Coordinates of C-alpha atoms in Angstrom, one line a residue:
M90 CA 19.4 2.4 23.3
T91 CA 17.9 -0.8 24.5
S92 CA 18.9 -4.4 24.1
Q93 CA 16.4 -7.2 23.8
T94 CA 17.0 -10.8 24.6
T95 CA 15.3 -13.2 22.1
I96 CA 14.5 -16.9 22.1
D97 CA 15.0 -18.6 18.8
K98 CA 12.6 -21.4 18.1
A99 CA 12.5 -23.9 15.3
G100 CA 9.3 -25.5 14.1
P101 CA 8.1 -28.7 15.6
G102 CA 10.6 -31.4 15.2
D103 CA 13.1 -29.1 13.6
G104 CA 16.1 -29.9 15.9
P105 CA 18.4 -27.3 17.4
P106 CA 17.9 -23.7 16.5
A107 CA 20.6 -21.8 14.5
A108 CA 21.8 -18.4 15.4
P109 CA 20.7 -16.2 12.5
S110 CA 23.5 -13.7 12.4
G111 CA 26.1 -16.4 12.2
A112 CA 24.2 -18.8 9.9
T113 CA 26.4 -20.2 7.2
P114 CA 25.8 -22.9 4.5
G115 CA 28.0 -25.2 6.6
K116 CA 25.7 -24.8 9.6
G117 CA 22.4 -25.2 7.7
L118 CA 20.1 -22.7 6.1
R119 CA 17.5 -22.3 8.9
G120 CA 17.6 -18.8 10.2
H121 CA 20.1 -17.6 7.5
P122 CA 19.4 -13.9 7.1
W123 CA 19.6 -13.7 3.3
F124 CA 17.5 -16.8 2.7
T125 CA 15.0 -15.5 5.2
L126 CA 14.8 -12.3 3.1
V127 CA 14.2 -14.3 -0.1
T128 CA 11.4 -16.3 1.6
V129 CA 9.5 -13.4 3.0
A130 CA 9.9 -11.5 -0.3
V131 CA 8.1 -14.3 -2.1
G132 CA 5.1 -14.1 0.3
V133 CA 5.1 -10.3 0.3
M134 CA 5.2 -10.2 -3.5
M135 CA 1.7 -11.8 -3.6
V136 CA 0.1 -9.2 -1.4
A137 CA 1.8 -6.2 -3.1
L138 CA 1.0 -7.6 -6.6
D139 CA -2.7 -8.1 -5.7
G140 CA -3.0 -4.4 -4.8
T141 CA -2.8 -3.4 -8.4
I142 CA -3.0 -6.5 -10.7
V143 CA -6.8 -6.8 -10.1
A144 CA -7.5 -3.4 -11.5
I145 CA -6.7 -4.7 -15.0
A146 CA -9.0 -7.7 -14.5
N147 CA -12.0 -5.8 -13.2
P148 CA -13.6 -5.1 -16.6
A149 CA -13.3 -8.8 -17.6
I150 CA -14.7 -9.9 -14.2
A151 CA -17.7 -7.5 -14.6
S152 CA -18.4 -8.8 -18.1
D153 CA -18.1 -12.5 -17.2
L154 CA -20.1 -12.3 -13.9
G155 CA -22.5 -9.5 -14.9
A156 CA -21.4 -7.2 -12.1
T157 CA -22.4 -3.5 -11.7
F158 CA -19.9 -0.7 -11.5
A159 CA -20.4 -0.5 -7.7
E160 CA -19.9 -4.2 -7.3
V161 CA -16.6 -4.0 -9.3
Q162 CA -15.4 -1.2 -7.0
W163 CA -15.9 -3.4 -4.1
I164 CA -13.5 -6.0 -5.5
T165 CA -10.8 -3.5 -4.7
N166 CA -12.3 -1.7 -1.7
S167 CA -13.1 -4.9 0.2
Y168 CA -9.5 -6.0 -0.1
F169 CA -8.0 -2.7 1.1
L170 CA -10.6 -2.3 3.8
A171 CA -9.9 -5.7 5.4
L172 CA -6.1 -5.2 5.0
A173 CA -6.0 -1.7 6.6
V174 CA -8.3 -2.6 9.5
S175 CA -6.4 -5.8 10.4
L176 CA -2.7 -4.8 10.0
I177 CA -1.9 -3.7 13.5
T178 CA -3.8 -6.5 15.2
A179 CA -2.2 -9.0 12.9
G180 CA 1.2 -7.6 13.9
K181 CA 0.4 -8.1 17.5
L182 CA -0.5 -11.7 16.8
G183 CA 2.9 -12.2 15.4
D184 CA 4.5 -10.7 18.5
R185 CA 2.5 -13.0 20.6
F186 CA 2.7 -16.3 18.7
G187 CA 5.8 -15.8 16.7
H188 CA 6.3 -14.3 13.3
R189 CA 7.2 -17.5 11.6
Q190 CA 3.9 -19.2 12.3
T191 CA 1.9 -16.0 11.5
F192 CA 3.7 -15.6 8.2
L193 CA 3.1 -19.2 7.2
I194 CA -0.6 -19.0 8.1
G195 CA -0.9 -15.8 6.2
V196 CA 0.6 -17.3 3.1
V197 CA -1.5 -20.4 3.2
G198 CA -4.7 -18.4 3.7
F199 CA -3.9 -15.8 1.1
A200 CA -3.1 -18.5 -1.6
A201 CA -6.3 -20.5 -0.7
A202 CA -8.5 -17.3 -0.9
S203 CA -6.9 -16.5 -4.3
G204 CA -7.7 -20.0 -5.6
A205 CA -11.3 -19.7 -4.3
I206 CA -11.7 -16.4 -6.1
G207 CA -10.6 -18.1 -9.4
L208 CA -13.2 -20.8 -8.8
S209 CA -16.0 -18.3 -7.9
D210 CA -19.1 -18.0 -10.2
S211 CA -20.6 -14.9 -8.7
I212 CA -19.5 -11.4 -7.8
G213 CA -20.6 -11.8 -4.2
L214 CA -18.2 -14.8 -3.7
V215 CA -15.4 -12.8 -5.3
I216 CA -15.9 -9.9 -2.9
V217 CA -16.1 -12.3 0.1
F218 CA -12.9 -14.0 -0.7
R219 CA -11.2 -10.7 -1.4
V220 CA -12.0 -9.9 2.2
F221 CA -10.2 -13.1 3.2
Q222 CA -7.3 -12.1 1.0
G223 CA -7.0 -8.8 2.9
L224 CA -7.2 -10.5 6.3
F225 CA -4.5 -13.1 5.5
G226 CA -2.4 -10.5 3.7
A227 CA -2.5 -8.5 6.9
L228 CA -1.1 -11.5 8.8
L229 CA 1.9 -12.0 6.6
M230 CA 3.0 -8.4 5.9
P231 CA 3.9 -7.3 9.5
A232 CA 5.3 -10.8 10.1
A233 CA 7.7 -10.4 7.2
L234 CA 9.1 -7.2 8.7
G235 CA 9.2 -8.8 12.2
L236 CA 11.3 -11.7 10.8
L237 CA 13.7 -9.3 9.1
R238 CA 14.0 -7.2 12.2
A239 CA 14.8 -10.2 14.4
T240 CA 17.1 -12.0 11.8
F241 CA 19.4 -9.3 10.5
P242 CA 22.1 -7.7 12.5
A243 CA 21.8 -3.9 12.8
E244 CA 24.5 -3.1 10.2
K245 CA 22.7 -5.1 7.5
L246 CA 19.0 -4.3 8.4
N247 CA 18.8 -1.3 6.0
M248 CA 20.0 -3.3 3.1
A249 CA 17.5 -6.0 3.8
I250 CA 14.6 -3.5 4.1
G251 CA 15.9 -1.9 0.9
I252 CA 15.5 -5.2 -1.0
W253 CA 12.1 -5.8 0.7
G254 CA 11.0 -2.3 -0.4
M255 CA 12.3 -3.1 -3.9
V256 CA 10.1 -6.2 -4.1
I257 CA 7.0 -4.3 -2.9
G258 CA 7.7 -1.4 -5.3
A259 CA 8.3 -3.7 -8.3
S260 CA 5.3 -5.9 -7.5
T261 CA 3.0 -2.9 -7.1
A262 CA 4.1 -1.2 -10.3
G263 CA 4.4 -4.4 -12.2
G264 CA 0.9 -5.5 -11.3
P265 CA -0.8 -3.8 -14.3
I266 CA 1.7 -5.3 -16.8
L267 CA 1.3 -8.8 -15.5
G268 CA -2.4 -8.4 -15.1
G269 CA -2.8 -7.2 -18.7
V270 CA -0.8 -10.1 -20.1
L271 CA -2.8 -12.7 -18.1
V272 CA -6.2 -11.2 -18.9
E273 CA -5.4 -10.7 -22.5
H274 CA -3.8 -14.1 -23.2
V275 CA -5.4 -16.4 -20.6
N276 CA -8.4 -15.2 -18.5
W277 CA -9.3 -13.1 -15.5
Q278 CA -9.2 -16.2 -13.2
S279 CA -5.4 -16.6 -13.9
V280 CA -4.8 -13.3 -12.1
F281 CA -5.8 -15.1 -8.9
F282 CA -4.7 -18.6 -9.7
I283 CA -1.1 -17.4 -10.1
N284 CA -0.9 -16.9 -6.3
V285 CA -1.4 -20.6 -5.6
P286 CA 2.0 -21.8 -6.9
V287 CA 3.7 -18.7 -5.5
G288 CA 2.1 -19.5 -2.1
V289 CA 3.2 -23.1 -2.2
L290 CA 6.7 -22.0 -2.9
A291 CA 6.6 -19.5 0.0
V292 CA 5.3 -22.1 2.4
A293 CA 7.9 -24.7 1.3
L294 CA 10.7 -22.1 1.8
G295 CA 9.3 -20.9 5.0
A296 CA 9.0 -24.4 6.6
W297 CA 12.6 -25.1 5.6
I298 CA 14.3 -21.7 6.3
L299 CA 12.4 -19.5 8.7
L300 CA 13.4 -19.5 12.3
D301 CA 11.0 -18.1 14.9
H302 CA 12.3 -15.3 17.2
R303 CA 10.5 -14.2 20.2
A304 CA 11.5 -11.5 22.6
R305 CA 11.7 -12.9 26.2
N306 CA 9.3 -10.1 27.3
A307 CA 6.9 -10.6 24.4
P308 CA 3.2 -10.0 25.2
R309 CA 1.4 -12.9 26.9
S310 CA -2.2 -11.6 26.7
F311 CA -4.6 -9.9 24.3
D312 CA -6.1 -6.5 24.6
L313 CA -9.5 -7.5 23.2
L314 CA -11.2 -4.2 23.9
G315 CA -8.3 -2.3 22.4
I316 CA -8.5 -4.5 19.2
A317 CA -12.2 -3.8 18.9
L318 CA -11.8 -0.1 19.4
L319 CA -8.9 0.3 17.0
S320 CA -10.5 -1.9 14.4
S321 CA -13.8 0.0 14.6
A322 CA -12.0 3.4 14.4
M323 CA -9.9 2.2 11.4
F324 CA -13.0 0.8 9.7
C325 CA -14.9 4.1 10.1
L326 CA -12.0 6.1 8.8
V327 CA -11.3 4.0 5.7
W328 CA -15.0 3.5 5.0
A329 CA -15.5 7.3 5.0
L330 CA -12.5 7.7 2.6
I331 CA -13.9 5.0 0.3
K332 CA -17.4 6.4 0.2
A333 CA -16.6 10.1 0.2
P334 CA -16.3 10.3 -3.6
E335 CA -19.8 8.8 -3.9
W336 CA -21.5 10.5 -1.0
G337 CA -19.7 13.9 -1.3
W338 CA -17.4 15.5 1.3
G339 CA -20.2 17.7 2.6
D340 CA -22.6 14.8 3.1
L341 CA -23.7 14.0 6.7
R342 CA -22.9 10.3 6.2
T343 CA -19.3 11.0 5.4
W344 CA -18.7 13.2 8.4
S345 CA -20.7 10.8 10.6
F346 CA -18.1 8.1 9.9
I347 CA -15.2 10.6 10.3
V348 CA -16.5 11.7 13.7
A349 CA -17.1 8.1 14.7
S350 CA -13.5 7.3 13.8
V351 CA -12.1 10.2 15.8
V352 CA -14.2 9.1 18.8
G353 CA -13.0 5.6 18.4
F354 CA -9.3 6.6 18.3
A355 CA -9.8 8.8 21.4
L356 CA -11.5 5.9 23.3
F357 CA -8.7 3.6 22.1
A358 CA -6.0 5.9 23.3
F359 CA -7.7 6.3 26.7
W360 CA -8.1 2.5 27.1
E361 CA -4.5 1.9 26.2
T362 CA -3.4 3.9 29.2
K363 CA -5.5 1.6 31.5
V364 CA -4.8 -2.0 30.3
R365 CA -1.8 -4.0 31.6
E366 CA -0.6 -5.2 28.2
P367 CA -1.9 -2.7 25.6
L368 CA -2.3 -3.4 21.9
I369 CA -0.1 -0.4 21.2
P370 CA 1.8 1.0 24.1
L371 CA 1.3 4.8 23.7
A372 CA 4.8 5.3 25.0
L373 CA 5.9 4.0 21.6
F374 CA 4.9 7.4 20.2
R375 CA 7.1 9.3 22.6
S376 CA 9.8 8.4 20.1
V377 CA 9.7 11.5 17.8
P378 CA 11.6 9.6 15.1
L379 CA 9.1 6.7 15.1
S380 CA 6.1 9.1 15.0
A381 CA 7.7 11.1 12.3
G382 CA 8.3 7.9 10.3
V383 CA 4.6 7.0 10.5
V384 CA 3.6 10.5 9.4
L385 CA 6.1 10.4 6.6
M386 CA 4.7 7.1 5.4
V387 CA 1.2 8.6 5.3
L388 CA 2.4 11.7 3.4
M389 CA 4.4 9.6 0.9
A390 CA 1.4 7.3 0.2
I391 CA -0.9 10.4 -0.3
A392 CA 1.5 11.9 -2.8
F393 CA 2.4 8.6 -4.6
M394 CA -0.8 6.5 -4.7
G395 CA -3.1 9.6 -5.0
G396 CA -1.1 11.1 -7.8
L397 CA -0.4 7.9 -9.6
F398 CA -4.2 7.0 -9.5
F399 CA -4.9 9.6 -12.3
V400 CA -1.8 8.7 -14.4
T401 CA -3.3 5.3 -15.3
F402 CA -6.4 7.1 -16.6
Y403 CA -4.2 9.6 -18.4
L404 CA -2.2 6.9 -20.2
Q405 CA -5.2 4.7 -21.2
N406 CA -8.0 7.2 -21.8
V407 CA -6.2 10.3 -23.0
H408 CA -3.3 8.7 -24.9
G409 CA -5.3 5.6 -25.8
L410 CA -2.8 3.1 -24.6
S411 CA -3.8 -0.5 -23.8
P412 CA -3.4 -1.7 -20.2
V413 CA -0.2 -3.5 -21.1
D414 CA 1.3 -0.5 -22.9
A415 CA 0.3 1.8 -20.0
G416 CA 2.1 -0.5 -17.6
L417 CA 5.1 -0.5 -19.9
H418 CA 5.2 3.3 -19.8
L419 CA 5.5 3.0 -16.0
L420 CA 8.6 0.8 -16.2
P421 CA 11.0 3.8 -15.6
L422 CA 9.2 4.2 -12.2
T423 CA 9.5 0.4 -11.5
G424 CA 13.1 0.3 -12.7
M425 CA 14.2 3.2 -10.5
M426 CA 12.6 1.6 -7.4
I427 CA 14.3 -1.7 -8.2
V428 CA 17.7 -0.1 -8.5
G429 CA 17.2 2.6 -5.9
S430 CA 15.8 0.6 -3.0
P431 CA 19.0 -1.4 -2.2
L432 CA 21.2 1.6 -2.9
A433 CA 19.0 3.6 -0.5
G434 CA 19.6 0.9 2.1
V435 CA 23.3 1.2 1.8
M436 CA 23.2 5.0 1.9
I437 CA 20.9 5.1 5.0
T438 CA 23.3 2.7 6.7
K439 CA 26.2 5.1 6.1
V440 CA 24.7 8.5 6.7
G441 CA 21.5 7.8 8.6
P442 CA 17.9 8.3 7.3
R443 CA 17.4 12.1 7.4
I444 CA 19.2 13.2 4.3
P445 CA 18.1 10.3 2.1
L446 CA 14.5 10.7 3.3
A447 CA 14.5 14.5 2.7
F448 CA 16.1 14.0 -0.7
G449 CA 13.6 11.3 -1.6
M450 CA 10.6 13.5 -0.8
A451 CA 12.1 16.5 -2.6
C452 CA 12.5 14.3 -5.7
T453 CA 8.9 13.1 -5.2
A454 CA 7.7 16.7 -5.0
L455 CA 9.6 17.7 -8.2
A456 CA 8.2 14.6 -10.0
M457 CA 4.6 15.4 -9.0
Y458 CA 5.2 19.0 -10.2
G459 CA 6.5 17.6 -13.5
M460 CA 3.4 15.4 -13.8
S461 CA 1.3 18.5 -13.4
T462 CA 2.7 19.7 -16.7
L463 CA 1.7 16.7 -18.7
D464 CA -0.8 17.3 -21.6
K465 CA -2.3 15.6 -24.6
G466 CA 0.8 16.0 -26.7
T467 CA 3.4 15.0 -24.1
G468 CA 5.8 12.4 -25.5
S469 CA 7.0 9.1 -23.9
A470 CA 10.5 10.5 -23.2
V471 CA 9.2 13.4 -21.1
M472 CA 6.7 11.1 -19.2
S473 CA 9.5 8.6 -18.6
L474 CA 11.7 11.3 -17.1
W475 CA 9.1 12.2 -14.5
F476 CA 8.2 8.6 -13.7
A477 CA 11.8 7.8 -13.2
L478 CA 12.3 10.7 -10.9
L479 CA 9.3 9.6 -8.9
G480 CA 10.8 6.1 -8.5
L481 CA 14.1 7.6 -7.5
G482 CA 12.3 9.6 -4.8
L483 CA 10.1 6.8 -3.5
A484 CA 12.9 4.3 -3.0
P485 CA 14.7 6.0 -0.1
V486 CA 11.4 6.9 1.6
M487 CA 10.0 3.3 1.4
V488 CA 13.2 2.0 2.9
G489 CA 14.1 4.8 5.3
A490 CA 10.6 5.3 6.8
T491 CA 10.2 1.6 7.3
E492 CA 13.6 1.3 9.1
V493 CA 12.8 4.4 11.3
I494 CA 9.4 2.9 12.4
V495 CA 10.6 -0.7 12.9
G496 CA 14.1 0.2 14.2
N497 CA 12.8 2.6 16.8
A498 CA 10.4 0.1 18.3
P499 CA 11.5 -2.5 20.9
L500 CA 12.0 -6.0 19.4
E501 CA 8.9 -7.4 21.3
L502 CA 6.8 -4.8 19.4
S503 CA 8.4 -5.4 16.0
G504 CA 5.1 -6.9 14.6
V505 CA 3.0 -4.0 15.9
A506 CA 5.6 -1.6 14.3
G507 CA 5.4 -3.5 11.0
G508 CA 1.6 -3.2 11.2
L509 CA 1.9 0.5 11.9
Q510 CA 4.1 0.9 8.8
Q511 CA 1.7 -0.9 6.6
A512 CA -1.4 0.7 8.1
A513 CA 0.1 4.1 7.5
M514 CA 0.7 3.3 3.9
Q515 CA -2.8 1.9 3.4
V516 CA -4.5 4.9 5.1
G517 CA -2.3 7.3 3.2
G518 CA -3.1 5.7 -0.1
S519 CA -6.9 5.8 0.7
L520 CA -6.6 9.4 1.9
G521 CA -4.6 10.4 -1.2
T522 CA -7.1 8.8 -3.6
A523 CA -10.1 10.4 -1.8
V524 CA -8.7 13.9 -1.3
L525 CA -7.0 14.2 -4.6
G526 CA -10.1 12.7 -6.2
A527 CA -12.1 15.4 -4.6
V528 CA -9.7 18.0 -6.0
M529 CA -10.1 16.5 -9.4
A530 CA -13.9 16.3 -9.2
S531 CA -14.1 19.9 -8.1
K532 CA -11.8 21.2 -10.8
V533 CA -13.6 19.2 -13.5
S534 CA -17.0 20.3 -12.4
S535 CA -15.9 24.0 -12.3
D536 CA -14.2 23.9 -15.7
L537 CA -16.3 21.6 -17.8
E538 CA -19.3 23.9 -18.4
G539 CA -17.1 26.8 -19.6
N540 CA -14.9 24.6 -21.8
W541 CA -18.0 23.0 -23.2
A542 CA -19.5 26.4 -24.1
K543 CA -16.2 27.7 -25.6
A544 CA -16.2 24.7 -28.0
G545 CA -19.6 25.7 -29.3
L546 CA -21.3 22.5 -28.1
P547 CA -25.0 22.4 -27.2
P548 CA -25.6 23.3 -23.6
L549 CA -26.2 20.5 -21.0
D550 CA -29.0 20.3 -18.5
P551 CA -27.9 19.8 -14.8
E552 CA -28.4 16.0 -15.0
Q553 CA -26.4 15.7 -18.2
A554 CA -23.7 17.9 -16.8
A555 CA -23.3 15.8 -13.7
A556 CA -23.1 12.6 -15.7
A557 CA -20.6 14.1 -18.1
S558 CA -18.5 15.4 -15.2
E559 CA -18.3 11.9 -13.7
T560 CA -17.2 10.5 -17.0
V561 CA -14.6 13.2 -17.6
Q562 CA -13.0 12.6 -14.2
V563 CA -11.5 9.4 -15.5
G564 CA -10.5 10.9 -18.8
V565 CA -13.4 9.4 -20.9
A566 CA -15.3 11.6 -23.4
P567 CA -19.1 11.5 -22.9
V568 CA -19.8 10.8 -26.5
A569 CA -23.3 9.4 -27.1
E570 CA -23.9 6.7 -29.7
G571 CA -24.7 8.2 -33.1
T572 CA -22.9 11.5 -32.5
P573 CA -21.5 13.0 -35.7
P574 CA -17.7 12.6 -36.0
E575 CA -16.9 16.3 -35.9
I576 CA -19.1 16.9 -32.8
A577 CA -17.5 13.7 -31.2
A578 CA -14.0 15.1 -31.8
K579 CA -14.9 18.4 -30.1
I580 CA -16.4 16.6 -27.1
T581 CA -13.3 14.4 -26.9
D582 CA -11.0 17.5 -26.9
V583 CA -13.1 19.2 -24.2
A584 CA -13.1 16.1 -22.1
H585 CA -9.4 15.5 -22.3
D586 CA -8.5 19.2 -21.7
T587 CA -10.8 19.3 -18.7
F588 CA -9.4 16.0 -17.3
I589 CA -5.8 17.3 -17.7
S590 CA -6.6 20.5 -15.9
G591 CA -8.0 18.5 -13.0
M592 CA -5.0 16.1 -13.0
S593 CA -2.6 19.0 -13.0
L594 CA -4.2 20.6 -10.0
A595 CA -4.3 17.2 -8.2
S596 CA -0.6 16.7 -9.0
L597 CA 0.3 20.1 -7.6
V598 CA -1.5 19.3 -4.4
A599 CA 0.4 16.0 -4.2
A600 CA 3.6 18.0 -4.8
G601 CA 2.7 20.3 -1.9
V602 CA 2.1 17.2 0.4
A603 CA 5.6 15.9 -0.6
V604 CA 7.2 19.3 0.3
I605 CA 5.6 19.1 3.8
A606 CA 7.1 15.6 4.0
V607 CA 10.6 17.0 3.3
F608 CA 10.5 18.9 6.7
V609 CA 9.0 15.9 8.5
A610 CA 12.0 13.8 7.3
F611 CA 14.4 16.0 9.3
L612 CA 12.7 14.7 12.5
T613 CA 13.7 11.1 11.9
K614 CA 16.9 9.4 13.0
R615 CA 18.4 5.9 12.9
G616 CA 16.6 3.2 14.9
A617 CA 17.3 3.6 18.6
N618 CA 16.7 -0.1 19.1
A619 CA 18.4 -1.4 16.0
E620 CA 21.1 -3.3 17.9
A621 CA 18.3 -5.2 19.6
G622 CA 17.9 -7.3 16.5
A623 CA 19.6 -10.5 15.5
G624 CA 22.8 -11.5 17.1
V625 CA 22.3 -9.8 20.4
G626 CA 21.5 -11.9 23.4
H627 CA 20.3 -15.0 21.6
I628 CA 20.1 -18.1 23.8

């Protein structure tokens, strides 16, 4: 176990720094661990919320700005692409210049970009400012973890990360509900404008409460070539995952970007062994628990984000629920994450991460298996059971894997570790959506023709079949205008049955990924550098 010395710095003109682990109301609030947690949670909430809230606003944006379907897709893709590519580099910036400053810049930039989107009068401007949202979001997310890592004493870090995970989970799952209310009762611009007052609050709290912590041996230079290589490799990987559903997994363009990403990662790894202050010291991955934590985060995101992607279509297009009602049906998942994350933090502190992580992934596997049994007639009670079990499984994984990654990294690399954690989640989510989407597409394409013929419907030519397959993949029946009601009802039944068969197979694949993650969980252990956090060697 290592111990890191840190230097606590207040902002300009802030007076003497306060020791975070001993901060009390009588000694001032600057650097107080729990107030620091509240502050970073407000900022992180904006980024997590924007990952899902915008999906509800997309149809209104398309209608108002006259956007094509491809342009609407880029409202989401541009955000995630910028976020995923920038996270590790942004974490390094925090390690170099201090997480307080990086966090505040990220919040200001994110809120400003949000306001600019609300004022935009073209889809091009919306996409451009979504890129800026992703870049500034990448600044504040690792900085938030770096601040928690440096502020909380080891025995309280898991609880802090538990509450942090609760905020992310609740914001992610609550996005569709809040988005539905705002779009329905205000307008689509309000989905973005809401970040402005939240950002102002986060900046005010941050300027008042946050204390900058820098390890004495923090990096003093930038690995510019390493940044370029890693960013290029991440871009090629995420771009391939985003475009694969459109291009096809057998397309030369898809594999060209995948190969380019592999070459980029290989060149990056080689360069990191040569540079004096690497962007990511490869020795970091000699820690089996840290490496296992990164893999676990990827697998969790594949199962969770990939599997949940189809559930929203199932609720809205098969069960006919409104966006708000669909979001309300997911409240058991949100509720279990809110309750389970702090409890998971307590449990991990007591028994270590292995058992809670394995238990969490086992619950996730069982929940995804349960979701593979959903059909057109499944009632709300049964759905709620599986959603609640999924939330119960995700809570300890979100908390435990984060603690394993951040806690097993030296303090001077806490920002990079936070970037790794977030990048693993973003890549896993993109991979899950792409791979499980390919599973869904394959199953729908293979079943649709037979189901269509069994229903006694007129045969489709190849072009019509391809168009119908794309529609059915999101649970929508390809009913042409003017179709007789009895024929429309048959087409709807075929579309929903075929969609459910695809969703069931995708859910089973997600369950299999979660089972693999159970075994990975046993490679983790408590952070070897946890005692290097707040309260140790502060001067």
